[in-house]
Coordinates of N, CA and C in Angstrom, one line a residue:
M1 N 7.4 13.2 5.2 CA 6.3 13.2 4.0 C 6.0 12.1 5.1
D2 N 4.0 12.3 5.2 CA 4.0 11.5 5.6 C 3.6 10.5 5.0
T3 N 3.6 8.9 5.2 CA 4.2 7.6 4.4 C 3.4 6.4 4.9
E4 N 3.3 5.5 3.8 CA 2.9 4.2 4.5 C 4.7 3.2 4.9
K5 N 5.5 3.4 4.0 CA 6.8 2.6 4.5 C 7.7 4.2 4.7
K6 N 8.2 5.3 4.6 CA 9.0 5.9 4.2 C 8.9 7.3 4.6
E7 N 9.4 8.0 5.2 CA 9.2 9.3 5.4 C 10.6 9.9 5.0
I8 N 10.6 10.7 5.1 CA 12.0 12.4 4.5 C 12.6 12.8 6.2
E9 N 13.6 12.4 6.2 CA 14.6 13.0 7.5 C 15.3 14.2 7.4
M10 N 14.8 15.4 7.8 CA 15.5 16.7 7.7 C 16.6 16.8 8.4
K11 N 17.4 16.1 7.2 CA 19.3 16.2 7.6 C 19.6 16.4 6.7
V12 N 21.0 16.3 6.2 CA 22.0 17.1 6.0 C 22.7 15.6 5.4
R13 N 22.8 15.7 3.4 CA 23.0 14.7 3.0 C 24.4 15.4 1.9
S14 N 24.7 13.7 1.2 CA 25.8 14.2 0.8 C 24.9 13.9 -0.6
S15 N 25.2 13.9 -2.2 CA 24.9 14.0 -4.0 C 24.3 13.0 -3.7
Q16 N 25.7 12.2 -3.5 CA 25.1 10.6 -3.1 C 23.6 10.1 -2.6
A17 N 24.0 10.4 -1.1 CA 22.9 9.7 -0.5 C 21.2 10.2 -0.8
C18 N 21.7 12.3 -1.5 CA 20.5 12.6 -2.4 C 19.5 11.7 -3.0
I19 N 20.6 11.1 -4.1 CA 20.4 10.6 -5.2 C 19.6 9.6 -4.1
R20 N 20.2 8.5 -4.2 CA 20.1 7.0 -3.3 C 18.7 7.0 -3.1
D21 N 19.1 8.0 -1.5 CA 17.4 7.8 -1.3 C 16.7 9.0 -1.7
G22 N 16.3 9.8 -2.3 CA 15.2 9.5 -3.1 C 14.8 9.0 -4.3
Y23 N 14.9 7.8 -5.0 CA 14.6 6.8 -5.7 C 14.4 5.4 -4.3
Q24 N 15.1 5.5 -3.6 CA 14.5 4.2 -2.8 C 12.7 5.4 -1.9
L25 N 12.9 6.8 -1.8 CA 11.5 6.8 -1.1 C 10.7 7.3 -2.5
Y26 N 10.8 7.6 -3.8 CA 10.1 7.6 -4.3 C 8.8 6.3 -4.8
S27 N 10.6 5.0 -4.9 CA 9.6 3.9 -4.7 C 8.8 2.9 -4.2
A28 N 8.9 3.5 -2.6 CA 8.4 3.1 -1.0 C 7.6 3.4 -1.1
N29 N 6.8 4.9 -1.9 CA 5.5 5.5 -1.9 C 5.3 5.5 -3.7
F30 N 5.5 4.9 -4.0 CA 4.4 4.9 -5.5 C 3.9 5.4 -5.5
R31 N 2.6 4.1 -4.7 CA 0.7 4.0 -5.1 C 0.4 5.6 -4.1
K32 N 1.2 6.4 -3.5 CA 0.9 7.1 -3.2 C 0.9 8.2 -3.9
I33 N 2.4 8.2 -4.0 CA 1.9 9.7 -5.6 C 1.0 9.0 -6.7
F34 N 1.0 8.0 -7.2 CA 0.0 8.3 -7.8 C -0.7 7.7 -8.3
R35 N -1.4 8.1 -6.9 CA -3.4 8.2 -6.7 C -3.2 9.3 -6.4
A36 N -2.1 10.9 -5.9 CA -2.3 12.2 -6.5 C -1.9 12.7 -7.1
T37 N -1.9 11.7 -8.4 CA -1.1 13.1 -9.5 C -1.6 12.0 -10.9
W38 N -2.2 11.0 -10.9 CA -2.5 10.0 -12.6 C -3.7 11.5 -12.7
W39 N -4.4 12.0 -12.6 CA -4.4 12.6 -13.6 C -4.2 13.9 -13.9
L40 N -3.3 14.5 -13.3 CA -2.0 15.3 -14.0 C -1.3 14.3 -15.0
A41 N -1.2 13.1 -14.4 CA 0.0 12.5 -15.7 C -1.0 12.6 -16.8
I42 N -2.3 11.7 -17.1 CA -3.5 12.4 -18.2 C -3.5 13.5 -18.7
G43 N -3.0 14.4 -18.5 CA -2.5 15.9 -19.5 C -2.0 16.0 -19.5
F44 N -0.5 15.5 -19.6 CA 1.4 15.4 -20.2 C 1.0 14.0 -20.6
A45 N 0.3 13.0 -20.4 CA 0.4 11.9 -21.4 C 0.0 13.0 -23.0
L46 N -1.4 13.5 -22.7 CA -2.4 14.1 -24.2 C -1.2 15.3 -24.6
L47 N -0.5 16.4 -23.8 CA 0.5 17.2 -24.4 C 1.8 16.6 -25.0
A48 N 2.0 15.6 -24.6 CA 3.4 13.8 -25.4 C 2.6 13.8 -26.4
A49 N 1.1 13.4 -26.5 CA 0.6 12.9 -27.7 C 0.6 13.7 -29.0
V50 N 0.2 15.1 -28.8 CA 0.7 16.0 -29.7 C 1.9 16.6 -29.9
A51 N 2.8 16.9 -28.6 CA 3.6 16.5 -29.1 C 4.4 15.8 -30.6
Q52 N 4.8 14.3 -30.2 CA 5.4 13.6 -30.9 C 3.9 13.2 -32.6
A53 N 3.4 13.3 -32.0 CA 2.3 13.4 -33.3 C 2.6 14.5 -34.0
L54 N 2.8 16.0 -34.3 CA 2.5 16.6 -35.2 C 4.0 16.5 -36.2
P55 N 5.1 16.1 -36.2 CA 6.1 15.9 -36.6 C 5.9 14.7 -37.6
V56 N 5.4 13.9 -36.6 CA 5.3 12.2 -37.6 C 3.9 12.2 -38.1
L57 N 2.4 12.7 -38.2 CA 1.5 12.3 -38.2 C 0.9 13.4 -39.7
I58 N 1.6 15.1 -39.6 CA 0.7 16.0 -40.4 C 3.0 16.0 -40.9
S59 N 3.7 16.6 -40.6 CA 4.1 17.1 -41.3 C 5.3 17.1 -40.6
P60 N 6.5 16.7 -40.9 CA 8.6 16.7 -40.0 C 8.8 17.9 -39.7
T61 N 8.6 18.9 -40.5 CA 9.1 20.4 -40.8 C 7.9 20.8 -39.2
L62 N 7.8 20.4 -38.4 CA 6.7 20.7 -37.6 C 7.5 20.6 -35.9
L63 N 9.0 19.8 -36.6 CA 10.0 19.4 -35.2 C 10.0 19.9 -34.3
L64 N 10.4 21.4 -34.9 CA 11.1 22.5 -33.8 C 9.3 22.8 -33.0
P65 N 8.8 23.1 -33.5 CA 8.0 23.2 -32.1 C 6.9 22.4 -31.6
A66 N 6.5 20.8 -32.1 CA 6.6 19.5 -31.5 C 7.7 19.9 -30.6
S67 N 9.0 20.6 -30.6 CA 9.8 20.0 -29.6 C 9.8 21.0 -28.5
I68 N 9.3 22.2 -29.0 CA 9.2 22.7 -27.7 C 7.9 23.0 -26.5
L69 N 7.1 22.0 -27.6 CA 5.3 21.8 -26.7 C 5.9 21.0 -25.8
A70 N 7.1 19.7 -26.0 CA 7.5 18.8 -25.2 C 8.2 18.8 -24.0
I71 N 9.3 20.1 -24.2 CA 9.9 20.7 -23.4 C 8.4 21.3 -21.9
V72 N 8.0 21.9 -22.4 CA 6.2 23.0 -21.7 C 5.7 22.4 -21.4
A73 N 5.5 20.2 -21.7 CA 4.8 19.6 -21.2 C 5.6 19.5 -20.1
V74 N 6.8 19.1 -20.2 CA 8.0 18.5 -18.9 C 8.0 19.5 -18.3
G75 N 8.6 20.6 -18.3 CA 8.1 21.6 -17.4 C 6.8 21.8 -16.3
L76 N 5.4 21.6 -17.6 CA 4.4 22.1 -16.6 C 4.3 20.4 -15.4
W77 N 4.2 19.5 -16.2 CA 4.0 18.6 -14.9 C 5.0 18.1 -14.2
L78 N 6.8 18.7 -13.6 CA 7.1 18.4 -12.7 C 6.2 19.4 -11.8
A79 N 5.8 20.6 -12.7 CA 5.4 22.2 -11.4 C 4.1 22.0 -11.5
A80 N 3.6 21.0 -11.2 CA 2.0 20.5 -11.5 C 2.3 19.8 -10.3
A81 N 3.1 18.4 -10.2 CA 2.8 17.7 -9.9 C 3.8 17.5 -8.5
K82 N 4.4 18.7 -8.2 CA 5.0 19.1 -7.1 C 4.8 20.2 -6.1
W83 N 4.1 20.7 -6.5 CA 2.5 21.4 -6.4 C 1.3 20.7 -5.4
R84 N 0.7 19.8 -6.5 CA 0.1 18.4 -5.5 C 0.3 18.1 -4.3
L85 N 2.0 17.7 -4.6 CA 3.0 16.7 -3.5 C 3.0 18.2 -2.7
K86 N 3.2 19.1 -2.2 CA 2.9 19.9 -1.5 C 1.5 20.0 -0.7
K87 N 0.4 20.4 -1.7 CA -0.7 20.7 -1.1 C -1.5 19.1 -0.2
L88 N -0.6 18.5 -0.3 CA -1.4 16.8 0.4 C -0.6 16.9 1.2
Q89 N 0.6 18.0 1.8 CA 1.4 17.4 2.6 C 2.4 16.4 2.3
M90 N 2.6 16.0 1.4 CA 3.2 14.5 1.4 C 4.9 14.8 1.2
L91 N 5.5 16.6 0.7 CA 6.4 17.2 1.3 C 6.7 18.5 2.4
P92 N 7.6 17.9 3.2 CA 7.3 18.9 4.0 C 8.0 20.2 3.2
P93 N 7.5 21.6 3.8 CA 7.7 23.3 3.6 C 9.9 23.1 3.7
V94 N 9.5 23.9 2.7 CA 11.2 24.3 2.9 C 11.8 24.9 2.2
T95 N 11.9 26.2 3.0 CA 12.9 27.8 2.4 C 13.4 28.0 2.5
L96 N 14.1 28.7 1.2 CA 15.4 28.4 1.4 C 16.0 30.2 1.1
R97 N 17.0 31.1 1.7 CA 17.2 32.0 1.7 C 18.0 32.6 0.7
Y98 N 18.0 33.7 0.2 CA 18.9 34.2 -1.2 C 19.4 33.6 -1.0
G99 N 19.7 33.3 -2.2 CA 21.2 32.6 -2.8 C 22.6 31.9 -2.0
S100 N 20.8 31.0 -1.8 CA 21.6 29.5 -1.4 C 21.5 28.7 -2.2
W101 N 20.6 28.8 -3.3 CA 21.3 27.2 -4.9 C 22.6 28.3 -5.1
L102 N 22.9 29.1 -5.5 CA 24.5 29.5 -5.9 C 25.5 28.8 -5.0
A103 N 25.5 28.9 -3.5 CA 26.1 28.3 -2.9 C 26.3 27.1 -2.7
H104 N 25.7 27.0 -3.7 CA 25.6 24.9 -3.1 C 25.1 24.0 -5.1
V105 N 25.7 25.1 -6.2 CA 25.8 24.7 -7.2 C 25.9 23.9 -7.4
G106 N 27.4 23.5 -7.1 CA 27.5 21.9 -7.3 C 27.1 20.7 -7.1
K107 N 26.7 20.6 -5.6 CA 25.7 20.2 -5.3 C 24.3 19.6 -5.7
L108 N 23.9 21.2 -6.7 CA 22.6 20.2 -7.5 C 23.5 20.3 -8.8
L109 N 24.2 21.5 -9.4 CA 24.3 20.5 -10.5 C 24.6 19.4 -10.6
L110 N 25.5 18.3 -9.5 CA 26.5 17.0 -9.6 C 24.7 16.1 -10.3
V111 N 23.8 16.3 -8.7 CA 22.7 15.1 -8.8 C 21.7 15.3 -9.8
S112 N 21.5 17.1 -10.9 CA 20.4 17.6 -11.8 C 21.0 16.5 -12.9
I113 N 22.2 16.9 -13.0 CA 23.6 15.4 -14.2 C 22.6 13.9 -14.1
V114 N 22.7 13.4 -13.4 CA 22.7 11.8 -12.8 C 21.6 11.5 -12.7
C115 N 20.2 12.6 -12.4 CA 18.8 13.0 -12.5 C 18.8 12.2 -13.5
L116 N 19.2 13.5 -15.1 CA 19.5 13.2 -15.7 C 19.2 12.5 -16.8
V117 N 20.5 12.2 -15.9 CA 20.4 9.7 -16.8 C 20.0 8.9 -17.0
I118 N 19.5 8.9 -15.0 CA 18.6 8.2 -15.1 C 17.7 8.7 -15.8
V119 N 16.7 9.2 -16.2 CA 15.8 9.9 -16.6 C 15.3 9.5 -18.6
A120 N 17.0 9.3 -18.7 CA 17.2 9.2 -20.5 C 17.4 7.7 -20.5
A121 N 17.9 6.7 -19.6 CA 18.0 5.0 -19.6 C 17.1 5.6 -19.4
L122 N 15.5 5.5 -18.1 CA 14.2 5.3 -17.5 C 13.9 5.4 -19.2
A123 N 13.3 6.9 -19.7 CA 13.0 7.1 -21.3 C 12.9 5.9 -22.4
L124 N 14.5 6.2 -22.4 CA 14.5 5.0 -23.9 C 13.7 4.0 -24.1
L125 N 13.8 2.9 -22.8 CA 13.4 1.7 -23.0 C 11.9 2.0 -22.7
T126 N 11.3 2.9 -22.0 CA 9.9 3.2 -22.2 C 9.3 3.2 -23.8
T127 N 10.3 3.9 -24.7 CA 9.4 4.6 -25.5 C 9.7 3.8 -27.2
L128 N 10.6 2.5 -27.0 CA 10.8 1.9 -27.7 C 9.7 1.8 -29.0
P129 N 8.6 1.7 -28.5 CA 6.9 1.1 -28.9 C 6.7 2.9 -30.0
T130 N 7.4 3.4 -29.4 CA 6.4 5.0 -30.7 C 8.0 4.9 -31.3
V131 N 9.0 4.7 -30.8 CA 10.5 5.0 -31.5 C 10.4 3.8 -32.3
I132 N 9.7 2.4 -32.8 CA 9.2 1.9 -33.5 C 8.1 2.6 -35.0
L133 N 7.5 2.9 -34.3 CA 6.1 3.2 -34.7 C 6.6 4.3 -36.1
I134 N 7.0 5.9 -34.6 CA 7.2 6.5 -35.5 C 8.3 6.3 -36.9
T135 N 9.0 5.4 -36.7 CA 10.0 5.0 -38.3 C 9.4 5.1 -38.9
A136 N 7.4 3.7 -38.6 CA 7.3 3.1 -39.6 C 6.5 4.1 -40.3
N137 N 6.1 5.0 -39.7 CA 5.5 6.1 -40.2 C 6.1 6.8 -41.7
W138 N 7.9 7.5 -40.5 CA 8.3 8.1 -41.2 C 8.9 7.4 -42.9
Q139 N 9.0 5.6 -42.4 CA 9.6 5.0 -43.6 C 7.8 5.1 -44.5
S140 N 7.2 5.0 -44.5 CA 5.8 5.0 -44.8 C 5.5 6.1 -45.8
Q141 N 5.3 7.3 -45.4 CA 5.5 8.0 -46.0 C 6.8 9.0 -47.1
V142 N 8.2 8.3 -46.6 CA 9.3 8.5 -47.7 C 8.9 7.5 -49.1
G143 N 7.8 6.5 -49.0 CA 7.6 5.3 -49.6 C 7.1 5.9 -50.4
M144 N 5.4 6.7 -50.0 CA 4.8 7.5 -50.9 C 4.7 8.5 -51.9
L145 N 5.9 9.0 -51.1 CA 7.6 10.5 -52.2 C 7.6 10.2 -53.5
Y146 N 7.5 8.4 -53.2 CA 8.6 7.7 -54.4 C 7.8 6.4 -55.5
G147 N 6.3 7.3 -55.3 CA 4.7 7.2 -55.5 C 4.6 5.0 -54.9
D148 N 5.6 4.3 -53.8 CA 4.8 3.5 -54.0 C 3.5 2.8 -52.5
P149 N 2.8 2.4 -52.4 CA 1.7 2.5 -51.7 C 2.2 2.6 -49.9
S150 N 1.0 2.9 -49.4 CA 1.1 3.5 -47.7 C 1.7 1.3 -47.0
G151 N 0.9 1.3 -47.1 CA 1.8 0.2 -46.5 C 1.2 0.1 -44.8
M152 N 1.1 1.3 -44.6 CA 0.0 0.8 -43.2 C -1.1 1.1 -43.0
P153 N -1.7 0.4 -41.7 CA -3.6 0.5 -41.9 C -3.8 1.5 -42.0
E154 N -5.4 1.6 -41.8 CA -6.1 2.8 -42.3 C -6.0 3.5 -40.7
N155 N -6.3 3.1 -39.5 CA -6.5 3.5 -38.8 C -5.5 3.3 -37.7
V156 N -4.5 4.1 -38.6 CA -3.1 4.2 -38.4 C -2.7 5.6 -37.2
K157 N -3.5 6.6 -37.2 CA -3.7 8.5 -37.0 C -3.7 7.1 -34.9
W158 N -5.2 7.0 -35.4 CA -5.3 6.7 -34.0 C -4.3 6.3 -33.4
L159 N -4.2 4.7 -34.0 CA -3.2 3.8 -33.1 C -2.0 4.9 -33.2
S160 N -1.3 5.2 -33.6 CA -0.4 6.3 -33.5 C -0.3 6.9 -31.6
I161 N -1.5 7.5 -32.6 CA -1.8 8.9 -30.8 C -1.9 7.8 -29.6
A162 N -3.1 6.6 -29.5 CA -2.6 5.8 -28.4 C -2.0 5.5 -28.0
V163 N -0.7 5.2 -29.0 CA 0.9 4.2 -28.5 C 1.5 5.4 -27.7
F164 N 1.0 7.4 -28.2 CA 2.0 7.8 -27.9 C 1.3 8.6 -26.7
A165 N 0.1 8.7 -26.4 CA -0.4 8.8 -25.3 C -0.7 7.7 -24.0
I166 N 0.1 6.2 -24.2 CA 0.5 4.9 -23.1 C 1.9 5.6 -22.8
A167 N 2.7 5.5 -24.0 CA 4.4 6.0 -24.0 C 4.5 7.6 -22.9
G168 N 3.6 8.2 -23.4 CA 3.0 9.5 -22.5 C 3.2 9.4 -20.8
F169 N 2.1 8.8 -20.5 CA 1.7 8.4 -19.4 C 2.8 8.2 -18.5
I170 N 2.9 6.6 -18.7 CA 4.7 5.7 -18.8 C 5.4 6.7 -18.3
Q171 N 5.9 7.4 -19.6 CA 7.1 8.9 -18.8 C 6.8 9.8 -17.3
A172 N 5.3 10.9 -17.8 CA 5.1 10.9 -16.6 C 6.0 10.7 -15.6
Y173 N 5.6 9.1 -15.3 CA 6.2 8.8 -13.9 C 8.0 9.0 -14.0
V174 N 8.4 8.6 -14.7 CA 10.1 8.7 -15.0 C 10.5 9.5 -14.8
W175 N 9.9 11.2 -15.7 CA 10.2 12.4 -15.5 C 10.7 12.3 -13.6
L176 N 8.8 12.1 -12.8 CA 8.8 12.5 -12.5 C 9.9 11.8 -11.2
T177 N 10.0 10.5 -11.4 CA 11.5 10.3 -10.8 C 12.7 11.4 -9.8
M178 N 12.7 12.1 -10.7 CA 14.2 13.2 -9.4 C 13.4 14.6 -9.0
V179 N 11.6 14.3 -8.7 CA 11.2 15.7 -8.2 C 12.3 15.4 -6.5
L180 N 12.5 13.8 -6.0 CA 12.2 13.4 -4.6 C 14.4 13.6 -4.2
P181 N 15.4 13.1 -5.5 CA 16.2 13.4 -5.2 C 16.4 15.3 -5.5
M182 N 15.8 15.6 -6.3 CA 16.5 17.1 -6.1 C 15.7 18.0 -4.9
Y183 N 14.3 17.9 -4.2 CA 13.7 17.4 -2.9 C 14.8 17.4 -1.7
L184 N 14.8 15.9 -2.0 CA 16.8 16.3 -0.9 C 17.7 17.6 -0.6
V185 N 18.0 17.6 -1.8 CA 19.7 18.2 -2.1 C 18.8 19.9 -1.6
K186 N 17.6 19.9 -1.9 CA 16.9 21.2 -1.4 C 17.1 21.4 -0.1
I187 N 16.2 20.4 0.4 CA 16.4 19.7 1.9 C 17.5 19.8 2.9
S188 N 18.6 19.5 1.8 CA 19.8 18.9 2.6 C 20.9 21.2 2.5
M189 N 20.3 21.7 1.6 CA 21.1 23.2 2.0 C 20.4 24.1 2.6
Y190 N 19.1 24.1 3.5 CA 18.4 23.8 4.5 C 19.1 24.0 5.5
M191 N 19.4 22.7 5.9 CA 20.0 22.6 7.2 C 21.5 22.6 7.2
Q192 N 22.1 22.6 5.6 CA 23.3 23.2 6.3 C 23.0 25.0 6.5
D193 N 22.3 25.4 5.6 CA 22.7 26.8 5.9 C 21.8 27.1 7.7
K194 N 21.1 26.5 7.9 CA 20.1 26.7 9.4 C 21.9 26.4 10.3
E195 N 22.5 24.8 9.5 CA 23.4 24.7 11.5 C 24.7 25.7 11.9
K196 N 25.0 26.5 9.5 CA 26.1 27.8 9.5 C 25.5 28.5 11.0
E197 N 24.1 28.8 9.9 CA 23.3 29.7 11.2 C 23.7 29.8 12.3
E198 N 23.3 28.7 13.3 CA 23.2 28.3 14.3 C 24.9 28.8 14.9
F199 N 25.5 27.8 13.9 CA 27.6 28.4 14.5 C 27.3 29.7 14.3
N200 N 27.4 30.4 14.1 CA 27.5 31.9 14.0 C 27.2 32.2 15.3
K201 N 25.7 31.6 15.3 CA 25.4 33.3 17.0 C 26.1 32.3 17.8
K202 N 26.5 31.1 17.9 CA 26.8 30.8 19.3 C 28.9 31.1 19.3
T203 N 29.2 31.9 18.2 CA 31.0 32.2 18.1 C 30.6 33.5 18.0
I204 N 29.2 34.5 18.4 CA 29.5 35.6 18.3 C 29.5 35.9 19.4

């Protein structure tokens, strides 16, 4: 990665090194990554706001379609962000041979699980205001079913959507922390396959 502080080295790394170096690269190059992807993050934030607003502001029965929309939004965001970083040559092109993922499935799963745990912890911290607002909205709706007054301000819908969108924008870059560790896993697999291929050529 042609960056201000650190570059991606094409070398074999352990699972622990992929995670450590990936997060170091992400923090060292965050400004460049942000400048390249902020407009895509806005799109993700809007989708995330809609997904959270459906069961909270419209009906709790929409929880399943809202969850599906949230998953789709995360997938689209990660794919679009990686495409943008590759287009700007922030990620060097790496092509794996057929079946390479299966040969290194252990490392892939380990890094994926650790990254998801880190994302979950960071997401929990960044979504606290959203959780509080969702809880307040649901309590108000339950109270109204029993004949109690709403107790929420008139502009609560717009306030909720704004909070959901801001939280979604922050969460976009929480999810993006997975990209570089997983990319270093890909580089590590590529280099291992390359070294194995060269070794086989020498022994023939």
